[in-house]
Amino acid sequence: TICYNQNILMLSKDLILKIKELKLPKGEYIVSGSGILDVLTIRKANDIDLLVSPELFEYLKDTCEWKEHNSYKTTISHPEGKAEAKKCLDFMKEQYTLSDIISSAFIYEDIPFINLKILLEAKKQLNREKDQEDIKNIENYLRGSFII
């Protein structure tokens, strides 16, 4: 687990409450995407993105009525729009298993968030226009030169 400066952590209570309301089993998921950016006050998260085990993915889809979100059937959405879940980071599966990602998680308020360095790698690989500002801000944060 990577430790970040505790003084800079400013809990986004709304985000944490929404994640806890999902009541997901420990060890079966991790908050990916902008969740960690929100908790570290890099930027506000617009949604909750999750990486989940294949078993949890099927359970959510079959039992909890999460709906398939894309034609590839790799993403499901919470029925109330609270979150989206993916089975894995397809484009990074050669580098990291879900177990690797979960074991390197940043834990805050008993919630596992994706390691900031792994998120940075993912954003660089995707290299979408919307990721450019995040890449710059994550790199500045990791260098200690991020200004809130």
XYZ file of C-alpha atoms in Angstrom, residues 17-127:
111
model
C -20.883 7.343 1.179
C -21.965 6.370 -2.343
C -19.266 3.697 -2.520
C -20.158 2.295 0.902
C -23.856 2.187 -0.057
C -22.962 -0.319 -2.786
C -21.962 -2.835 -0.065
C -19.391 -4.585 -2.230
C -17.369 -7.484 -0.788
C -13.781 -6.777 0.240
C -11.132 -8.171 -2.051
C -13.529 -8.362 -5.011
C -13.355 -4.752 -6.224
C -11.340 -1.578 -6.391
C -12.401 1.993 -7.115
C -10.670 2.984 -10.333
C -10.800 6.117 -12.456
C -11.250 9.491 -10.839
C -12.174 8.201 -7.352
C -8.581 8.402 -6.132
C -8.222 11.839 -7.748
C -11.203 13.038 -5.727
C -9.959 11.611 -2.427
C -6.530 13.200 -2.970
C -8.195 16.494 -3.981
C -6.632 16.424 -7.443
C -10.067 16.844 -9.020
C -13.694 16.033 -8.290
C -14.956 12.664 -9.508
C -17.944 12.808 -11.826
C -18.852 9.166 -11.294
C -17.762 5.962 -9.591
C -15.785 3.547 -11.727
C -15.047 0.095 -10.372
C -12.930 -2.858 -11.372
C -14.538 -6.037 -10.069
C -13.801 -9.738 -10.047
C -15.529 -11.829 -12.744
C -17.649 -13.457 -10.030
C -18.811 -10.135 -8.606
C -19.472 -8.839 -12.132
C -21.816 -11.770 -12.851
C -23.482 -11.477 -9.446
C -24.171 -7.748 -9.928
C -25.479 -8.336 -13.432
C -27.643 -11.351 -12.610
C -28.790 -10.697 -9.048
C -28.598 -6.951 -8.510
C -29.936 -5.874 -11.886
C -26.894 -3.921 -13.010
C -27.307 -3.354 -16.755
C -24.828 -3.980 -19.557
C -23.415 -0.639 -20.559
C -21.587 -1.367 -23.800
C -21.742 -3.713 -26.753
C -18.630 -5.599 -25.584
C -20.492 -6.724 -22.443
C -17.517 -5.734 -20.279
C -19.155 -2.864 -18.403
C -22.292 -2.822 -16.287
C -24.085 0.130 -14.699
C -25.824 0.376 -11.337
C -29.615 0.497 -11.822
C -29.760 3.954 -10.193
C -26.714 5.219 -12.082
C -24.531 5.268 -8.965
C -21.585 3.415 -10.507
C -20.121 1.484 -13.420
C -18.214 -1.762 -13.063
C -15.722 -3.409 -15.412
C -14.245 -6.889 -15.189
C -10.717 -5.609 -15.786
C -8.575 -3.006 -17.470
C -8.518 -4.866 -20.781
C -5.745 -2.781 -22.264
C -3.510 -3.405 -19.215
C -4.253 -7.096 -18.603
C -0.785 -8.055 -19.850
C 0.769 -5.925 -17.101
C -1.613 -6.306 -14.146
C -4.156 -8.805 -12.927
C -7.061 -7.596 -10.848
C -5.331 -9.224 -7.890
C -2.191 -7.139 -8.579
C -4.252 -3.966 -8.742
C -6.165 -4.767 -5.552
C -3.017 -5.734 -3.637
C -1.389 -2.390 -4.501
C -4.492 -0.389 -3.546
C -4.515 2.838 -1.604
C -6.933 2.153 1.252
C -8.912 5.057 2.637
C -11.970 4.800 4.883
C -11.739 1.027 4.368
C -12.256 1.462 0.601
C -9.627 0.276 -1.915
C -8.673 2.869 -4.527
C -6.461 2.205 -7.541
C -2.801 2.977 -6.989
C -2.077 6.420 -8.429
C 0.923 5.155 -10.415
C -1.174 2.426 -12.073
C -3.888 4.965 -12.879
C -1.229 7.211 -14.427
C 0.002 4.316 -16.590
C -3.569 3.569 -17.684
C -4.282 7.179 -18.572
C -1.040 7.410 -20.545
C -1.889 4.223 -22.466
C -5.397 5.423 -23.255
C -4.106 8.924 -24.020
